[in-house]
CSV table of C-alpha atoms in Angstrom, one decimal:
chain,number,residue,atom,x,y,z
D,1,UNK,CA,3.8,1.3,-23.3
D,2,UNK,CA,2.3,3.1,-20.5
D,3,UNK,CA,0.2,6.5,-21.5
D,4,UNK,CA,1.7,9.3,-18.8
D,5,UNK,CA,0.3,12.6,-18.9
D,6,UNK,CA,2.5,15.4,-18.1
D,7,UNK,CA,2.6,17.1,-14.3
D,8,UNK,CA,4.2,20.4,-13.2
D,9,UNK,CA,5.8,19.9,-9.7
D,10,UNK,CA,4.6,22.5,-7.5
D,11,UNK,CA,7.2,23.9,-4.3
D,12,UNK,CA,4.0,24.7,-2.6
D,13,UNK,CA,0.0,24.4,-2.8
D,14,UNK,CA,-1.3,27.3,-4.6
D,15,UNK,CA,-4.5,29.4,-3.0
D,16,UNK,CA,-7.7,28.0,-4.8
D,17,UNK,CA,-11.3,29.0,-4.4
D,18,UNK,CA,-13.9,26.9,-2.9
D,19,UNK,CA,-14.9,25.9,-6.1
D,20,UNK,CA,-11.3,24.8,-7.1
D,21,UNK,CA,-11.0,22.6,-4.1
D,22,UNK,CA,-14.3,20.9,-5.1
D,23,UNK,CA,-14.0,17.0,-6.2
D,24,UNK,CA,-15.0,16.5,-9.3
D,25,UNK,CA,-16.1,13.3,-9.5
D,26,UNK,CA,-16.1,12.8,-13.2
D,27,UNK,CA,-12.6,12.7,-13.2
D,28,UNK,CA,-10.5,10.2,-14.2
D,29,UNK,CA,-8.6,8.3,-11.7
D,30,UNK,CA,-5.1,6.5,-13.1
D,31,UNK,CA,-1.5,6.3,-11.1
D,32,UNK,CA,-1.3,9.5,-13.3
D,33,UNK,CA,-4.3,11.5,-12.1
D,34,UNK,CA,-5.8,11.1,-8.8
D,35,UNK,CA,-8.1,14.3,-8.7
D,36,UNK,CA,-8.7,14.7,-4.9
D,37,UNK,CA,-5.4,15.5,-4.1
D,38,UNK,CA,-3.7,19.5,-4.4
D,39,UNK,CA,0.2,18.9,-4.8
D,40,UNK,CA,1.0,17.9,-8.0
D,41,UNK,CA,4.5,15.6,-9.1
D,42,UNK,CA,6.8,15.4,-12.2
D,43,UNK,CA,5.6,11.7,-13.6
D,44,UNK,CA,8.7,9.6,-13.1
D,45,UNK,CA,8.8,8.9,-17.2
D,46,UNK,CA,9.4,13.0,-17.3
D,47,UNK,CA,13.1,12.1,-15.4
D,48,UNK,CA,15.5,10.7,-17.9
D,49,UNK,CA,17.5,8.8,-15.9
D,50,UNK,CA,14.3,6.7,-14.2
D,51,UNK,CA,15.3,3.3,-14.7
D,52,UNK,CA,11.9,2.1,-12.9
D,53,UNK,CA,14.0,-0.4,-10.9
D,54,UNK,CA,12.7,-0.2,-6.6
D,55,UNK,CA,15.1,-2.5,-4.7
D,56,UNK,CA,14.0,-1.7,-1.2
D,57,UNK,CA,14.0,-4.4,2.6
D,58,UNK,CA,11.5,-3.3,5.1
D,59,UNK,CA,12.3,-4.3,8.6
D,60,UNK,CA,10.8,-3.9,12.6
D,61,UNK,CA,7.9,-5.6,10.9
D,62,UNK,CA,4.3,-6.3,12.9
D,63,UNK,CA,1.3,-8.5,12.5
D,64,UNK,CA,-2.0,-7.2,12.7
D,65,UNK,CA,-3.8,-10.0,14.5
D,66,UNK,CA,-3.0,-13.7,14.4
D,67,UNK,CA,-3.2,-16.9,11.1
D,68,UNK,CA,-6.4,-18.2,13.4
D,69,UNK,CA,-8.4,-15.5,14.7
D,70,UNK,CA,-12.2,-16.1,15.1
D,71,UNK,CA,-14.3,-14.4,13.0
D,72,UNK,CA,-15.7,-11.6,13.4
D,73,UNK,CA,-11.9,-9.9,13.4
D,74,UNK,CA,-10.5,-6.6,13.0
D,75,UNK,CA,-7.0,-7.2,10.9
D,76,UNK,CA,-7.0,-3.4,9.8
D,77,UNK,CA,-5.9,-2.5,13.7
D,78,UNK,CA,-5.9,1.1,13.6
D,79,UNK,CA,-5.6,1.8,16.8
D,80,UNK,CA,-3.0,-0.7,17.2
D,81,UNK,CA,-4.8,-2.7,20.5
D,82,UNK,CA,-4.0,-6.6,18.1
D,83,UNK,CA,-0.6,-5.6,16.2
D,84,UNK,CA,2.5,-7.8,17.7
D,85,UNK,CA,6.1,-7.6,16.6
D,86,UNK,CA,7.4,-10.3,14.7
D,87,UNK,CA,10.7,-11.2,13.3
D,88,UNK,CA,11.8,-11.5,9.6
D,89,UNK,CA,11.7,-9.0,6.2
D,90,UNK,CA,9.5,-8.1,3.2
D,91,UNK,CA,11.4,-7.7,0.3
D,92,UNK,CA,11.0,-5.6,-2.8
D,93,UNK,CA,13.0,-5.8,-6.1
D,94,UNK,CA,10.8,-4.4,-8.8
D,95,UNK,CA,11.0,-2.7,-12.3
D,96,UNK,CA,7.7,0.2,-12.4
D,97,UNK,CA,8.4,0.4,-16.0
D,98,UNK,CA,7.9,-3.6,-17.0
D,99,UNK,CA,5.9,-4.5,-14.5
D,100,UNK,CA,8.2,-7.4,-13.5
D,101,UNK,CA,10.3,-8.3,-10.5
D,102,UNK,CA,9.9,-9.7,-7.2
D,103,UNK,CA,8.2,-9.6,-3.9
D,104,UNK,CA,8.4,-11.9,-0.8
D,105,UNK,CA,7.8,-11.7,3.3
D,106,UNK,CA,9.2,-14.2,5.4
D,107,UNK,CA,8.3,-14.1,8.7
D,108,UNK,CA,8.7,-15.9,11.8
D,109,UNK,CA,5.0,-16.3,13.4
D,110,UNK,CA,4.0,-18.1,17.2
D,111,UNK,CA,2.4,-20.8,14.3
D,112,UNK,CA,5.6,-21.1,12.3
D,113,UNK,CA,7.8,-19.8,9.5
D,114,UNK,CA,5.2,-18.0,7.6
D,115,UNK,CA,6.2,-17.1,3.8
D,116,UNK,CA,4.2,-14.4,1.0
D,117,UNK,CA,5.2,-14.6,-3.0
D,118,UNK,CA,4.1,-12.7,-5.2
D,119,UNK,CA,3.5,-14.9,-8.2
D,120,UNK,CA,2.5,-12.2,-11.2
D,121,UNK,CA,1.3,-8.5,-11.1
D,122,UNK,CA,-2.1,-7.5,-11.9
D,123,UNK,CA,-3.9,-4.3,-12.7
D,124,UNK,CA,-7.0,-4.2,-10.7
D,125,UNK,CA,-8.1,-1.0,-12.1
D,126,UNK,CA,-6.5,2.2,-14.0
D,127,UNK,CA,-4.9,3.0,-10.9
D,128,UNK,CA,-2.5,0.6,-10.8
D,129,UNK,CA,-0.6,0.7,-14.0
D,130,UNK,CA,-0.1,-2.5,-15.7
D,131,UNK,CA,0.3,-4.1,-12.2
D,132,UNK,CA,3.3,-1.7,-10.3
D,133,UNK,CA,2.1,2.1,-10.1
D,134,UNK,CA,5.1,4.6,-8.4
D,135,UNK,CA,4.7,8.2,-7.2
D,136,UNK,CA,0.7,8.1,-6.5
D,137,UNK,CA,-1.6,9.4,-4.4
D,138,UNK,CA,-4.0,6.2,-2.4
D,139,UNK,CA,-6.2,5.6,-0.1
D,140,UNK,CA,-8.4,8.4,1.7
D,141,UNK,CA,-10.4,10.6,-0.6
D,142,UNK,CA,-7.7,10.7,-3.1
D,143,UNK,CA,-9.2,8.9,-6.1
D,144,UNK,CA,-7.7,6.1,-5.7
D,145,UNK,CA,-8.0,2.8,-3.8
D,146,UNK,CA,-10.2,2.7,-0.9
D,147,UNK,CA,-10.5,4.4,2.7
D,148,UNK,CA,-9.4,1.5,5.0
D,149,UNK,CA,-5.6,3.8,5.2
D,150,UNK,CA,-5.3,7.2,5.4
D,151,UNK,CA,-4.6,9.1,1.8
D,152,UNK,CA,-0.8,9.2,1.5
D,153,UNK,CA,2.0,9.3,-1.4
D,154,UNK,CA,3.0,6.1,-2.5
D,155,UNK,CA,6.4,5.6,-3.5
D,156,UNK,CA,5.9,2.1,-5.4
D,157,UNK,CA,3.1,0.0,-4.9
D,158,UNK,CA,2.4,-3.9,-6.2
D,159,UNK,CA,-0.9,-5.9,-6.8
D,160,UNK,CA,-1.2,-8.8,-7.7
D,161,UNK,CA,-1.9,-12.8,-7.2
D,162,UNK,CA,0.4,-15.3,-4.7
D,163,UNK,CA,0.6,-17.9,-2.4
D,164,UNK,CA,1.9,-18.4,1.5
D,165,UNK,CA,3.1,-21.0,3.2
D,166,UNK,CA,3.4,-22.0,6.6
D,167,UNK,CA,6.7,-24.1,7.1
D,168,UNK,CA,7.5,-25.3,3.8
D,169,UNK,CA,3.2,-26.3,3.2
D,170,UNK,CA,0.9,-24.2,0.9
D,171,UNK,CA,-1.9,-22.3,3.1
D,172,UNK,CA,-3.3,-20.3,0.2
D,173,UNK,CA,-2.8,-19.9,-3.3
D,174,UNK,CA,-4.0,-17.7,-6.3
D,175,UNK,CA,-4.7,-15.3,-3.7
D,176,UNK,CA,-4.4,-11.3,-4.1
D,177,UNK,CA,-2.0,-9.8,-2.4
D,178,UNK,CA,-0.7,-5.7,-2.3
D,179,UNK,CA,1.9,-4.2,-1.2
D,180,UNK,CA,2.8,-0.7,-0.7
D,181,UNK,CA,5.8,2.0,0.1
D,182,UNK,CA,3.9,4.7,1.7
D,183,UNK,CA,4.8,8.0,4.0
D,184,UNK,CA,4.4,7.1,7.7
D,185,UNK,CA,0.7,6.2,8.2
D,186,UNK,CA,1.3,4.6,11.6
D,187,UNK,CA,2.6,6.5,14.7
D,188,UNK,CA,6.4,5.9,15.2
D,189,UNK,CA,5.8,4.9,19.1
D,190,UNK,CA,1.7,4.1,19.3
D,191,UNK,CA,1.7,2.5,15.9
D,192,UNK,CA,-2.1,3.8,15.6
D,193,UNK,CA,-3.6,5.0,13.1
D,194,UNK,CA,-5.7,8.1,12.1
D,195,UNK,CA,-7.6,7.6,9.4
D,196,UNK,CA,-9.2,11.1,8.5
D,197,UNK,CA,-7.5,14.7,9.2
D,198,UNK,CA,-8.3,16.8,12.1
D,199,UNK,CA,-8.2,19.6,9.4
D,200,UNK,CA,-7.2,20.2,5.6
D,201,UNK,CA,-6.8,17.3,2.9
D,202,UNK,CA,-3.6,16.7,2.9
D,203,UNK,CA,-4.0,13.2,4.8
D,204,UNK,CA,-3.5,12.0,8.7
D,205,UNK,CA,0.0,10.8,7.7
D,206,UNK,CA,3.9,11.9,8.7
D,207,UNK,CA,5.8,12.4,5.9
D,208,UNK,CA,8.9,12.2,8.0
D,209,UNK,CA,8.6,8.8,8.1
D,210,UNK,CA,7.7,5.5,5.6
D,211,UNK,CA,6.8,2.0,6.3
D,212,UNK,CA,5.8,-0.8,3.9
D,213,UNK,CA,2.3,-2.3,4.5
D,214,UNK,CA,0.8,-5.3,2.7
D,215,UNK,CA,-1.5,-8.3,2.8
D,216,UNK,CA,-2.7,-11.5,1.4
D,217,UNK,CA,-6.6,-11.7,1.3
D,218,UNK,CA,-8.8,-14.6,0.2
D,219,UNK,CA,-11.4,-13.8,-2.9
D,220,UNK,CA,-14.1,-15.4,-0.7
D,221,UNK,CA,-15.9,-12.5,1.2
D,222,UNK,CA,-17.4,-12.4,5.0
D,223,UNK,CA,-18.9,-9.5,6.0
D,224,UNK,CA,-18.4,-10.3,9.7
D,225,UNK,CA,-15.2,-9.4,9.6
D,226,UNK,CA,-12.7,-6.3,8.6
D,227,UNK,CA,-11.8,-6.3,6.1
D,228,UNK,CA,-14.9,-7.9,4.7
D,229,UNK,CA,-12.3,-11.3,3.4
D,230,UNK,CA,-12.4,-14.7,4.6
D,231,UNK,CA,-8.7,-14.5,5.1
D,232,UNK,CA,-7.1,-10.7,5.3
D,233,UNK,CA,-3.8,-11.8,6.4
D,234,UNK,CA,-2.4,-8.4,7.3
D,235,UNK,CA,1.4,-7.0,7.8
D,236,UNK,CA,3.5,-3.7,8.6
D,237,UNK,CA,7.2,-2.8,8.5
D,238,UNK,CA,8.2,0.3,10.5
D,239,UNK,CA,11.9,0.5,8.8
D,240,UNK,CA,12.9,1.2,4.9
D,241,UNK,CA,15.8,1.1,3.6
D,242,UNK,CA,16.2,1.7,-0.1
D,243,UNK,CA,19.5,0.1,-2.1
Protein backbone atom coordinates (compact mmCIF):
# COMPACT_ATOMS: atom_id res chain seq x y z
CA UNK A 1 0.00 0.00 0.00
CA UNK A 2 1.37 3.31 -0.80
CA UNK A 3 2.39 5.61 2.36
CA UNK A 4 0.57 9.28 1.63
CA UNK A 5 1.13 11.90 3.94
CA UNK A 6 -1.66 14.30 4.38
CA UNK A 7 -1.80 17.97 2.40
CA UNK A 8 -4.04 20.96 3.09
CA UNK A 9 -5.12 22.49 -0.22
CA UNK A 10 -4.38 26.08 -0.21
CA UNK A 11 -6.95 28.75 -2.49
CA UNK A 12 -3.91 30.85 -2.62
CA UNK A 13 0.07 31.06 -1.73
CA UNK A 14 0.43 32.43 1.67
CA UNK A 15 3.10 35.42 2.38
CA UNK A 16 6.35 33.68 3.66
CA UNK A 17 9.61 35.15 4.80
CA UNK A 18 12.82 34.77 2.98
CA UNK A 19 13.68 32.22 5.08
CA UNK A 20 10.42 30.22 4.40
CA UNK A 21 10.95 30.36 0.76
CA UNK A 22 14.46 28.84 1.26
CA UNK A 23 15.05 25.13 -0.15
CA UNK A 24 15.84 22.97 2.20
CA UNK A 25 17.59 20.52 0.68
CA UNK A 26 17.37 17.83 3.34
CA UNK A 27 14.00 17.26 2.49
CA UNK A 28 12.53 14.41 1.32
CA UNK A 29 11.43 14.29 -2.17
CA UNK A 30 8.38 11.51 -2.92
CA UNK A 31 5.11 12.11 -5.36
CA UNK A 32 3.97 13.14 -1.87
CA UNK A 33 6.44 15.93 -1.01
CA UNK A 34 8.31 17.82 -3.46
CA UNK A 35 9.71 20.69 -1.11
CA UNK A 36 10.57 23.44 -3.74
CA UNK A 37 7.32 24.10 -4.59
CA UNK A 38 4.64 26.81 -2.44
CA UNK A 39 1.01 25.54 -3.39
CA UNK A 40 0.18 22.66 -1.61
CA UNK A 41 -2.80 19.68 -2.93
CA UNK A 42 -5.18 17.39 -1.16
CA UNK A 43 -3.26 13.84 -1.94
CA UNK A 44 -5.68 12.04 -4.28
CA UNK A 45 -6.10 8.98 -1.46
CA UNK A 46 -7.63 11.95 0.86
CA UNK A 47 -10.79 11.93 -1.97
CA UNK A 48 -13.00 9.07 -1.40
CA UNK A 49 -14.33 8.51 -4.52
CA UNK A 50 -10.48 8.39 -6.35
CA UNK A 51 -10.70 5.34 -8.15
CA UNK A 52 -6.99 5.93 -9.51
CA UNK A 53 -8.18 4.92 -12.96
CA UNK A 54 -6.56 7.90 -15.91
CA UNK A 55 -8.16 6.95 -19.29
CA UNK A 56 -6.88 9.92 -21.37
CA UNK A 57 -5.85 10.20 -25.84
CA UNK A 58 -3.54 12.90 -26.64
CA UNK A 59 -3.74 14.18 -30.11
CA UNK A 60 -1.96 17.17 -32.58
CA UNK A 61 1.09 15.21 -31.65
CA UNK A 62 4.90 16.33 -32.86
CA UNK A 63 8.34 14.77 -33.11
CA UNK A 64 11.20 16.38 -31.75
CA UNK A 65 13.82 15.59 -34.40
CA UNK A 66 13.96 12.48 -36.63
CA UNK A 67 14.59 8.10 -35.86
CA UNK A 68 18.17 8.92 -37.72
CA UNK A 69 19.60 12.07 -36.73
CA UNK A 70 23.50 12.33 -36.52
CA UNK A 71 24.91 12.61 -33.38
CA UNK A 72 25.54 15.22 -31.75
CA UNK A 73 21.47 16.07 -31.61
CA UNK A 74 19.24 18.16 -29.69
CA UNK A 75 15.86 15.98 -29.25
CA UNK A 76 14.82 18.26 -26.13
CA UNK A 77 13.90 21.19 -28.85
CA UNK A 78 13.00 23.88 -26.76
CA UNK A 79 12.90 26.41 -28.94
CA UNK A 80 11.01 24.38 -31.29
CA UNK A 81 13.52 25.10 -34.56
CA UNK A 82 13.51 20.50 -35.14
CA UNK A 83 9.84 19.62 -33.84
CA UNK A 84 7.45 18.41 -37.00
CA UNK A 85 3.87 17.45 -36.86
CA UNK A 86 3.10 13.94 -37.29
CA UNK A 87 -0.05 11.91 -37.40
CA UNK A 88 -1.39 9.28 -34.92
CA UNK A 89 -2.20 9.12 -30.79
CA UNK A 90 -0.63 8.24 -27.43
CA UNK A 91 -2.76 6.58 -25.41
CA UNK A 92 -3.22 6.29 -21.69
CA UNK A 93 -5.38 3.82 -19.63
CA UNK A 94 -3.90 3.59 -16.24
CA UNK A 95 -4.90 2.74 -12.57
CA UNK A 96 -2.39 5.30 -10.00
CA UNK A 97 -3.49 3.12 -7.26
CA UNK A 98 -2.10 -0.46 -8.74
CA UNK A 99 0.32 0.64 -10.67
CA UNK A 100 -1.12 -1.30 -13.76
CA UNK A 101 -2.64 -0.41 -17.10
CA UNK A 102 -1.56 0.56 -20.35
CA UNK A 103 0.32 2.86 -22.48
CA UNK A 104 1.00 3.06 -26.30
CA UNK A 105 1.98 5.82 -29.21
CA UNK A 106 1.37 4.94 -32.64
CA UNK A 107 2.56 7.13 -34.96
CA UNK A 108 2.95 7.64 -38.49
CA UNK A 109 6.73 8.86 -39.17
CA UNK A 110 8.52 9.89 -42.92
CA UNK A 111 10.40 6.28 -41.92
CA UNK A 112 7.25 4.35 -41.26
CA UNK A 113 4.52 3.28 -38.82
CA UNK A 114 6.39 3.95 -35.69
CA UNK A 115 4.89 2.16 -32.40
CA UNK A 116 5.81 2.76 -28.17
CA UNK A 117 4.52 0.01 -25.46
CA UNK A 118 4.98 0.25 -22.33
CA UNK A 119 5.77 -3.23 -21.21
CA UNK A 120 5.78 -2.80 -17.02
CA UNK A 121 6.07 0.30 -14.69
CA UNK A 122 8.99 1.00 -12.63
CA UNK A 123 9.92 3.22 -9.79
CA UNK A 124 13.08 4.91 -10.58
CA UNK A 125 13.20 6.74 -7.43
CA UNK A 126 10.65 7.80 -4.44
CA UNK A 127 9.26 10.14 -6.69
CA UNK A 128 7.49 8.03 -8.75
CA UNK A 129 5.39 5.88 -6.62
CA UNK A 130 5.53 2.28 -7.29
CA UNK A 131 5.80 3.17 -11.02
CA UNK A 132 2.55 5.79 -11.78
CA UNK A 133 2.74 8.99 -9.45
CA UNK A 134 -0.55 11.58 -9.99
CA UNK A 135 -0.90 15.13 -8.75
CA UNK A 136 2.99 16.02 -8.44
CA UNK A 137 5.11 18.65 -8.86
CA UNK A 138 8.35 17.73 -11.69
CA UNK A 139 10.93 19.01 -13.36
CA UNK A 140 12.51 22.60 -12.63
CA UNK A 141 13.63 23.12 -9.11
CA UNK A 142 10.75 21.30 -7.70
CA UNK A 143 12.42 18.25 -6.13
CA UNK A 144 11.63 16.16 -8.33
CA UNK A 145 12.94 14.77 -11.74
CA UNK A 146 15.42 16.81 -13.54
CA UNK A 147 15.62 20.34 -15.31
CA UNK A 148 15.48 19.41 -19.03
CA UNK A 149 11.27 20.82 -18.65
CA UNK A 150 10.15 23.47 -16.94
CA UNK A 151 8.66 22.67 -13.11
CA UNK A 152 4.93 22.04 -13.78
CA UNK A 153 1.93 19.97 -12.04
CA UNK A 154 1.63 16.61 -13.30
CA UNK A 155 -1.62 15.22 -13.57
CA UNK A 156 -0.40 11.33 -14.01
CA UNK A 157 2.79 10.45 -14.98
CA UNK A 158 4.31 6.74 -16.09
CA UNK A 159 7.95 5.21 -16.05
CA UNK A 160 8.81 2.45 -16.88
CA UNK A 161 10.52 -0.23 -19.50
CA UNK A 162 9.21 -0.97 -23.40
CA UNK A 163 9.92 -1.57 -26.83
CA UNK A 164 9.09 0.26 -30.41
CA UNK A 165 8.75 -0.83 -33.50
CA UNK A 166 9.01 0.39 -36.85
CA UNK A 167 6.44 -1.29 -39.18
CA UNK A 168 5.64 -4.40 -37.46
CA UNK A 169 9.95 -4.99 -36.69
CA UNK A 170 11.47 -4.49 -33.09
CA UNK A 171 13.85 -1.26 -33.07
CA UNK A 172 14.49 -1.24 -29.31
CA UNK A 173 13.61 -3.22 -26.50
CA UNK A 174 13.84 -3.23 -22.61
CA UNK A 175 14.20 0.37 -23.02
CA UNK A 176 12.93 3.22 -20.45
CA UNK A 177 10.40 5.03 -21.48
CA UNK A 178 8.10 8.10 -19.45
CA UNK A 179 5.34 9.64 -20.08
CA UNK A 180 3.70 12.48 -18.56
CA UNK A 181 0.23 14.68 -18.33
CA UNK A 182 1.53 18.01 -17.60
CA UNK A 183 0.12 21.85 -17.62
CA UNK A 184 1.06 23.50 -20.95
CA UNK A 185 4.92 23.65 -21.09
CA UNK A 186 5.04 24.46 -24.76
CA UNK A 187 3.64 27.65 -26.38
CA UNK A 188 0.16 26.96 -28.00
CA UNK A 189 1.35 28.67 -31.44
CA UNK A 190 5.51 28.70 -31.21
CA UNK A 191 5.59 25.39 -29.48
CA UNK A 192 8.94 26.67 -27.58
CA UNK A 193 9.76 26.31 -24.59
CA UNK A 194 10.99 28.41 -21.55
CA UNK A 195 12.68 26.61 -19.24
CA UNK A 196 13.29 28.95 -16.19
CA UNK A 197 10.77 31.97 -15.08
CA UNK A 198 11.32 35.50 -15.88
CA UNK A 199 10.27 35.96 -12.13
CA UNK A 200 8.83 33.97 -9.10
CA UNK A 201 8.83 30.00 -8.74
CA UNK A 202 5.96 29.12 -9.85
CA UNK A 203 7.39 27.60 -13.26
CA UNK A 204 7.59 28.98 -17.11
CA UNK A 205 4.34 26.98 -17.82
CA UNK A 206 0.41 27.96 -18.87
CA UNK A 207 -1.76 26.34 -16.74
CA UNK A 208 -4.55 27.10 -19.28
CA UNK A 209 -3.38 24.54 -21.26
CA UNK A 210 -1.95 20.57 -21.01
CA UNK A 211 -0.15 18.45 -23.39
CA UNK A 212 1.25 14.92 -22.92
CA UNK A 213 5.06 14.53 -23.44
CA UNK A 214 7.08 11.30 -23.50
CA UNK A 215 10.06 9.33 -24.79
CA UNK A 216 11.80 6.17 -25.27
CA UNK A 217 15.63 6.49 -24.46
CA UNK A 218 18.38 3.88 -24.77
CA UNK A 219 20.34 2.91 -21.27
CA UNK A 220 23.63 3.37 -23.33
CA UNK A 221 24.83 7.13 -22.73
CA UNK A 222 26.60 9.74 -25.29
CA UNK A 223 27.47 12.83 -24.05
CA UNK A 224 27.46 14.31 -27.52
CA UNK A 225 24.13 14.57 -27.61
CA UNK A 226 20.92 16.02 -25.60
CA UNK A 227 19.84 14.41 -23.85
CA UNK A 228 23.01 12.64 -23.01
CA UNK A 229 21.25 8.90 -24.50
CA UNK A 230 22.34 6.98 -27.45
CA UNK A 231 18.77 6.95 -28.50
CA UNK A 232 16.27 9.80 -26.81
CA UNK A 233 13.45 9.25 -29.11
CA UNK A 234 11.33 12.18 -28.13
CA UNK A 235 7.40 13.00 -28.58
CA UNK A 236 4.62 15.86 -27.79
CA UNK A 237 0.80 15.97 -27.94
CA UNK A 238 -0.66 19.48 -27.94
CA UNK A 239 -4.45 18.09 -27.34
CA UNK A 240 -5.96 16.09 -24.11
CA UNK A 241 -8.93 14.79 -23.83
CA UNK A 242 -9.81 12.88 -20.69
CA UNK A 243 -12.73 10.05 -20.77
Amino acid sequence: MKYLVPFVFLMFLAACSPEQNSVDMTSERTARTQPDTQMELYAPSQHELFDGAFNIVGRSLYQVGSLNDSSPWDHMGNDASNVRAVAGEVVIDVNEIENSGTFYAQLILPEGTYRIELDRFNEFSPCQDGGIAAYLFEHGNAGCGDSNWPKSLLYVAGWGYGKAMLDGETLYEDYEIHFMVTQGMRDRESLSVQLSPTRGEAGSINPATQQVDFYIRSPERNDSNHPNREVFDHFFAMEVTWK
